[in-house]
Amino acid sequence: MEAILRAASQAAGVELSEPVDLGGNPRSTVLRCRTAEGDSVVVKAYAAEPDALRGFTAEAAALSLGLAGPGLLGVDPAVPLLVMADLGTAPTLADVLLGDDPEAAVDGLLAWAGGLGRLAAASMPRRADFAELRARYGGHPADPNRDGELPAGQVRHGTLPAEDESWIAGLAPGLSGLLDEVGVAAPPGLAEDMALVGTVDHDEYPAFTPGDTCPDNNLLTPDGLRLIDFESAAYESVFLTAAYCRMPFSSCWCVFTLPDGMAEKIEEVYRAEVVTIYPALADDAVWHAGVRRAVAVWTTHMTVFLLPRVVEEDRFMHRTRRPVSTMRQVLRHRWEMASALTEFPAFAETMRLLLREVAGPWKVTPLPGYPAFGG
């Protein structure tokens, strides 16, 4: 802690004290600290391991763009750490969706969708800048024993990938292997369908995204939506974000169902912003085909991620937050939606097989609605 404070003080150019642990994760330590003038800042120090370094590189580059997120007050690539402006304790989108005020939930959803769309539109001239910043911050390997003080973290993945190295490429083999494990025979044509699904990552409509746009990473401040957590920031297809509106919240823990018409409403709010940079997306055929591919991508991703965890017994989507749905509820809901993707017949049949052969014996209740709308 003392080593982090010293490095953060030097990076920010002001003495910091009174650290309060804000939680973080195995890859990072997040602290709220006081300046000598009595103001507060947030310090995020990353573990000296490959996955954490990847998160640092993406977040440092993203915040340096100045398009979204807290103001960046200092960077030390050698630790590595960031010093950021403190956005305070405003409620998150998750807070209002899990609360009891439907009007606040609607306002939060619209602010979230519009904010992400405006960010995507504003990002278009900055892609080369982002790539340059990634190269700059990714070129400073951290020393876990800098001054003999900072501990190493934990490894999850491998070395820092290039921005255009797709996480989507690993989904098809991951799904194939998982089907073998749970005893579901892949229908003929699945590999071909997955190849078509994967083209969402190579379309003509990329834009900047923080990466993890889940409800708990969106603060609803008096000044409007403010985003946090840019560890997965990248330029990706706008359809991948649009699917977050439709599904909703494709890869998140805060997953329930929305009232009728609400998903379509927030999707149109996001779409209206990105159409300003990609007029072709005003064509319903182009738009809906892209979003449906993205739904298939995210469904595959969450299947590969969640199903191995619940083969034996169900688990909650979050360790401590309540109310919360269960993993089996979310998986069944995702498979039901994806089984309607008839343009990918083998993929849709795979979803139906999972519903019948895997989810059938679970006997879980349907995914409920968000508490703010009456559950």
XYZ file of C-alpha atoms in Angstrom:
375
model
C 0.000 0.000 0.000
C 2.775 2.436 0.895
C 4.607 1.653 -2.343
C 1.439 2.289 -4.361
C 0.859 5.598 -2.580
C 4.397 6.787 -3.246
C 4.247 5.857 -6.923
C 0.784 7.403 -7.325
C 1.853 10.617 -5.602
C 4.799 10.934 -7.955
C 2.647 10.211 -11.023
C 0.009 12.764 -10.008
C 2.475 15.360 -8.784
C 0.724 15.712 -5.433
C 1.054 13.893 -2.124
C -1.674 11.306 -1.558
C -2.774 9.774 1.735
C -5.666 8.081 3.582
C -6.199 5.231 1.091
C -9.553 3.462 1.169
C -9.837 0.133 -0.645
C -12.665 0.237 -3.217
C -12.516 -3.456 -4.015
C -10.665 -4.052 -7.257
C -10.164 -7.623 -8.449
C -7.312 -10.170 -8.652
C -5.776 -8.067 -11.440
C -5.860 -4.684 -9.724
C -6.037 -2.725 -6.492
C -8.356 0.303 -6.503
C -8.008 2.991 -3.834
C -9.696 6.290 -3.062
C -7.048 8.664 -1.719
C -6.903 12.199 -0.324
C -4.736 14.976 -1.673
C -3.007 17.516 0.553
C -5.779 19.987 -0.364
C -8.451 17.564 0.868
C -9.735 16.520 -2.543
C -10.087 12.851 -3.478
C -8.684 10.856 -6.388
C -8.850 7.211 -7.410
C -5.699 5.132 -7.833
C -5.746 1.886 -9.783
C -2.606 -0.267 -9.498
C -2.324 -3.347 -11.698
C -0.683 -6.654 -10.890
C 2.555 -7.397 -12.730
C 1.128 -10.290 -14.763
C 0.117 -10.572 -18.420
C -3.655 -10.210 -18.136
C -3.372 -7.306 -15.730
C -0.854 -5.595 -18.004
C -3.252 -5.974 -20.897
C -5.926 -4.251 -18.826
C -3.538 -1.447 -17.875
C -2.538 -0.871 -21.489
C -6.151 -0.699 -22.697
C -7.302 1.511 -19.821
C -4.353 3.909 -19.952
C -4.774 4.296 -23.712
C -8.550 4.708 -23.481
C -8.483 7.329 -20.736
C -5.664 9.186 -22.509
C -8.014 9.688 -25.455
C -10.180 11.865 -23.210
C -13.397 10.696 -24.888
C -15.012 9.132 -21.840
C -14.383 8.022 -18.297
C -12.747 9.849 -15.407
C -10.052 12.418 -16.085
C -6.567 10.919 -16.157
C -4.316 12.683 -13.646
C -1.198 10.542 -13.829
C 0.281 7.345 -15.266
C 3.215 5.228 -14.129
C 3.751 2.409 -16.675
C 6.523 0.880 -14.584
C 4.324 -0.084 -11.611
C 1.892 0.058 -13.475
C -0.817 2.373 -12.131
C -3.231 5.156 -13.045
C -4.399 8.140 -11.010
C -7.876 9.287 -11.985
C -10.389 11.927 -11.021
C -12.882 10.681 -8.456
C -16.377 10.459 -9.941
C -17.904 10.101 -6.482
C -20.560 7.725 -5.238
C -23.354 8.227 -7.768
C -25.664 5.249 -8.297
C -24.854 2.872 -11.112
C -27.258 1.624 -13.743
C -27.241 -1.681 -11.851
C -28.372 0.108 -8.693
C -31.442 1.621 -10.355
C -32.344 -1.551 -12.276
C -32.239 -3.520 -9.023
C -34.090 -0.780 -7.150
C -37.768 0.116 -6.959
C -38.076 3.231 -9.137
C -39.154 2.385 -12.694
C -38.767 5.973 -13.901
C -35.156 6.102 -12.690
C -34.514 2.754 -14.399
C -35.906 3.970 -17.726
C -33.929 7.214 -17.518
C -30.786 5.238 -16.691
C -31.235 2.850 -19.618
C -31.784 5.695 -22.076
C -28.770 7.597 -20.737
C -26.644 4.447 -21.036
C -27.646 3.688 -24.617
C -27.346 7.283 -25.774
C -24.020 7.767 -24.035
C -22.485 4.689 -25.624
C -23.789 5.719 -29.034
C -22.362 9.230 -28.753
C -19.046 7.791 -27.610
C -18.957 5.486 -30.629
C -19.663 8.390 -32.980
C -17.091 10.702 -31.384
C -14.423 7.995 -31.506
C -14.207 7.638 -35.249
C -11.340 10.105 -35.891
C -9.286 8.712 -32.993
C -8.576 5.096 -33.920
C -4.987 5.757 -34.961
C -4.450 7.714 -31.727
C -5.722 4.773 -29.703
C -3.406 2.357 -31.503
C -0.457 4.685 -30.860
C -1.326 4.985 -27.172
C -1.666 1.212 -26.824
C 1.786 0.815 -28.324
C 3.187 3.414 -25.954
C 1.722 1.967 -22.763
C 2.144 -1.640 -23.851
C 5.863 -1.177 -24.346
C 6.730 -0.774 -20.672
C 6.919 -4.166 -18.936
C 6.198 -3.928 -15.254
C 8.766 -5.055 -12.732
C 7.044 -6.951 -9.892
C 10.002 -6.182 -7.640
C 10.377 -2.490 -8.403
C 12.192 -1.089 -5.348
C 11.665 -4.532 -3.844
C 8.184 -3.531 -2.762
C 5.348 -4.363 -5.155
C 3.917 -7.897 -5.102
C 3.109 -9.896 -8.195
C -0.506 -10.660 -9.092
C -2.209 -13.600 -10.749
C -2.159 -14.900 -14.312
C -5.377 -15.514 -16.243
C -4.402 -15.353 -19.889
C -1.274 -14.708 -21.913
C 0.725 -11.828 -23.268
C -0.740 -8.576 -24.488
C -2.389 -9.102 -27.901
C -2.494 -6.654 -30.748
C -5.684 -4.618 -30.922
C -6.880 -6.514 -33.989
C -6.368 -9.946 -32.428
C -9.937 -11.130 -32.041
C -11.296 -12.820 -28.927
C -14.109 -14.080 -31.165
C -11.804 -16.431 -33.046
C -11.623 -18.816 -30.080
C -15.375 -19.177 -29.632
C -16.028 -21.862 -32.276
C -13.456 -24.362 -30.985
C -14.505 -23.557 -27.430
C -18.134 -24.372 -28.186
C -17.197 -27.544 -30.066
C -15.142 -28.849 -27.164
C -17.843 -27.968 -24.655
C -20.529 -29.801 -26.628
C -18.371 -32.913 -26.509
C -18.005 -32.534 -22.736
C -21.745 -32.310 -22.091
C -22.618 -35.064 -24.567
C -24.409 -32.942 -27.164
C -23.735 -33.933 -30.776
C -22.970 -30.909 -32.936
C -25.393 -30.809 -35.889
C -23.978 -30.795 -39.424
C -23.064 -27.311 -40.591
C -22.236 -25.847 -37.192
C -18.662 -25.024 -38.147
C -19.862 -23.175 -41.243
C -22.451 -21.241 -39.237
C -19.860 -20.270 -36.647
C -17.577 -18.997 -39.396
C -20.392 -16.723 -40.594
C -21.184 -15.599 -37.052
C -17.551 -14.681 -36.531
C -17.602 -12.219 -39.407
C -19.185 -9.674 -37.057
C -15.644 -8.933 -35.951
C -14.555 -8.030 -39.479
C -17.425 -5.836 -40.622
C -17.281 -2.266 -41.852
C -18.656 -0.619 -38.723
C -16.063 -0.444 -35.930
C -16.166 2.078 -33.100
C -14.608 2.592 -29.707
C -16.127 0.802 -26.730
C -15.000 0.594 -23.098
C -15.415 -3.154 -23.539
C -17.209 -3.905 -20.287
C -20.353 -1.796 -20.621
C -22.277 -3.680 -17.938
C -24.696 -1.797 -15.658
C -22.339 -1.599 -12.677
C -19.731 0.211 -14.791
C -22.033 3.107 -15.647
C -22.437 5.902 -13.101
C -25.594 8.022 -13.285
C -24.229 11.343 -12.048
C -25.979 14.745 -11.884
C -23.886 15.651 -14.937
C -25.037 12.619 -16.908
C -23.681 9.151 -17.648
C -20.043 8.548 -16.695
C -18.281 5.337 -17.641
C -15.721 3.432 -15.604
C -13.594 0.329 -16.244
C -11.771 0.485 -19.572
C -9.634 -2.640 -19.114
C -11.194 -4.188 -22.241
C -11.387 -0.996 -24.305
C -11.070 -1.542 -28.042
C -12.427 -0.649 -31.440
C -15.043 -3.308 -32.172
C -18.159 -3.712 -34.266
C -21.005 -1.441 -33.173
C -23.217 -4.533 -33.407
C -21.491 -6.056 -30.384
C -22.648 -3.104 -28.284
C -26.092 -3.041 -29.892
C -26.583 -6.641 -28.778
C -26.114 -5.465 -25.183
C -29.342 -3.523 -25.682
C -31.252 -6.369 -27.285
C -30.306 -9.340 -25.082
C -29.882 -7.319 -22.677
C -26.373 -6.904 -21.179
C -24.736 -9.713 -23.067
C -21.839 -10.653 -20.775
C -22.943 -9.209 -17.434
C -24.061 -10.504 -14.064
C -26.973 -8.036 -13.801
C -29.270 -9.890 -16.200
C -33.044 -9.977 -15.940
C -35.742 -9.349 -18.539
C -36.921 -5.895 -19.618
C -40.544 -4.809 -20.024
C -42.052 -5.301 -23.472
C -40.666 -2.797 -25.940
C -37.890 -1.477 -23.698
C -35.030 -3.375 -25.338
C -36.150 -2.108 -28.740
C -36.339 1.440 -27.397
C -32.823 1.551 -25.993
C -31.454 -0.196 -29.086
C -32.953 2.545 -31.272
C -31.418 5.227 -29.050
C -27.982 3.675 -29.562
C -28.601 3.129 -33.267
C -29.642 6.748 -33.845
C -26.197 7.875 -32.694
C -24.115 5.414 -34.710
C -26.139 6.056 -37.866
C -24.612 9.543 -37.868
C -21.227 7.985 -38.677
C -22.468 4.913 -40.568
C -25.517 5.949 -42.658
C -25.789 2.419 -44.081
C -27.006 1.267 -40.665
C -30.275 3.096 -41.259
C -31.141 0.116 -43.470
C -33.100 -2.299 -41.275
C -31.810 -5.323 -43.163
C -28.188 -4.355 -42.544
C -28.782 -3.408 -38.932
C -30.764 -6.430 -37.816
C -28.514 -8.913 -39.605
C -25.504 -7.464 -37.784
C -27.155 -7.435 -34.365
C -28.362 -11.020 -34.771
C -24.822 -12.156 -35.562
C -23.663 -10.339 -32.441
C -26.352 -12.088 -30.365
C -24.939 -15.398 -31.585
C -21.412 -14.302 -30.673
C -22.345 -13.272 -27.140
C -24.511 -16.358 -26.603
C -21.585 -18.566 -27.573
C -19.239 -16.581 -25.351
C -21.456 -16.919 -22.283
C -22.163 -20.581 -22.986
C -18.460 -21.370 -23.058
C -17.875 -19.214 -19.977
C -20.808 -20.238 -17.774
C -21.855 -23.776 -18.661
C -18.787 -25.557 -17.210
C -19.513 -23.822 -13.889
C -23.048 -25.164 -13.551
C -22.907 -28.692 -14.920
C -23.206 -30.116 -11.400
C -25.202 -27.399 -9.613
C -26.560 -23.912 -10.204
C -24.769 -20.771 -9.027
C -25.699 -17.129 -8.620
C -24.446 -14.690 -11.242
C -22.812 -12.574 -8.506
C -21.207 -13.622 -5.245
C -22.736 -10.885 -3.075
C -25.263 -8.712 -4.939
C -28.922 -9.515 -4.392
C -31.348 -9.821 -6.012
C -29.546 -11.649 -8.783
C -30.424 -14.357 -11.286
C -28.706 -17.723 -11.502
C -26.326 -18.890 -14.202
C -28.703 -21.608 -15.339
C -31.531 -19.092 -15.667
C -29.360 -16.819 -17.796
C -28.089 -19.648 -19.975
C -31.572 -20.952 -20.662
C -32.757 -17.432 -21.522
C -29.807 -16.903 -23.882
C -30.357 -20.263 -25.591
C -34.058 -19.518 -26.077
C -33.273 -16.219 -27.801
C -30.509 -17.704 -29.943
C -32.652 -20.650 -31.029
C -34.644 -18.140 -33.116
C -31.604 -17.206 -35.259
C -32.903 -19.177 -38.222
C -30.380 -17.686 -40.660
C -27.846 -19.901 -38.848
C -29.790 -23.190 -38.875
C -27.103 -25.434 -37.369
C -26.343 -22.893 -34.644
C -30.046 -22.502 -33.849
C -30.395 -26.286 -33.711
C -27.441 -26.427 -31.301
C -29.263 -23.997 -29.020
C -32.390 -26.164 -29.146
C -30.325 -29.238 -28.306
C -28.828 -27.445 -25.317
C -32.296 -26.417 -24.180
C -33.622 -29.969 -24.441
C -30.663 -32.100 -23.370
C -28.888 -29.827 -20.897
C -31.388 -27.272 -19.589
C -34.342 -29.661 -19.675
C -33.375 -31.525 -16.497
C -32.501 -28.304 -14.652
C -36.125 -27.370 -13.942
C -35.154 -23.754 -13.225
C -37.745 -21.005 -13.186
C -37.779 -18.546 -16.098
C -35.555 -15.497 -15.889
C -37.531 -12.852 -13.963
C -37.894 -9.167 -14.811
C -35.743 -6.401 -13.408
C -36.903 -5.512 -9.888
C -37.335 -1.837 -10.809
C -40.159 -2.833 -13.142
C -41.878 -5.132 -10.689
C -39.778 -8.287 -11.173
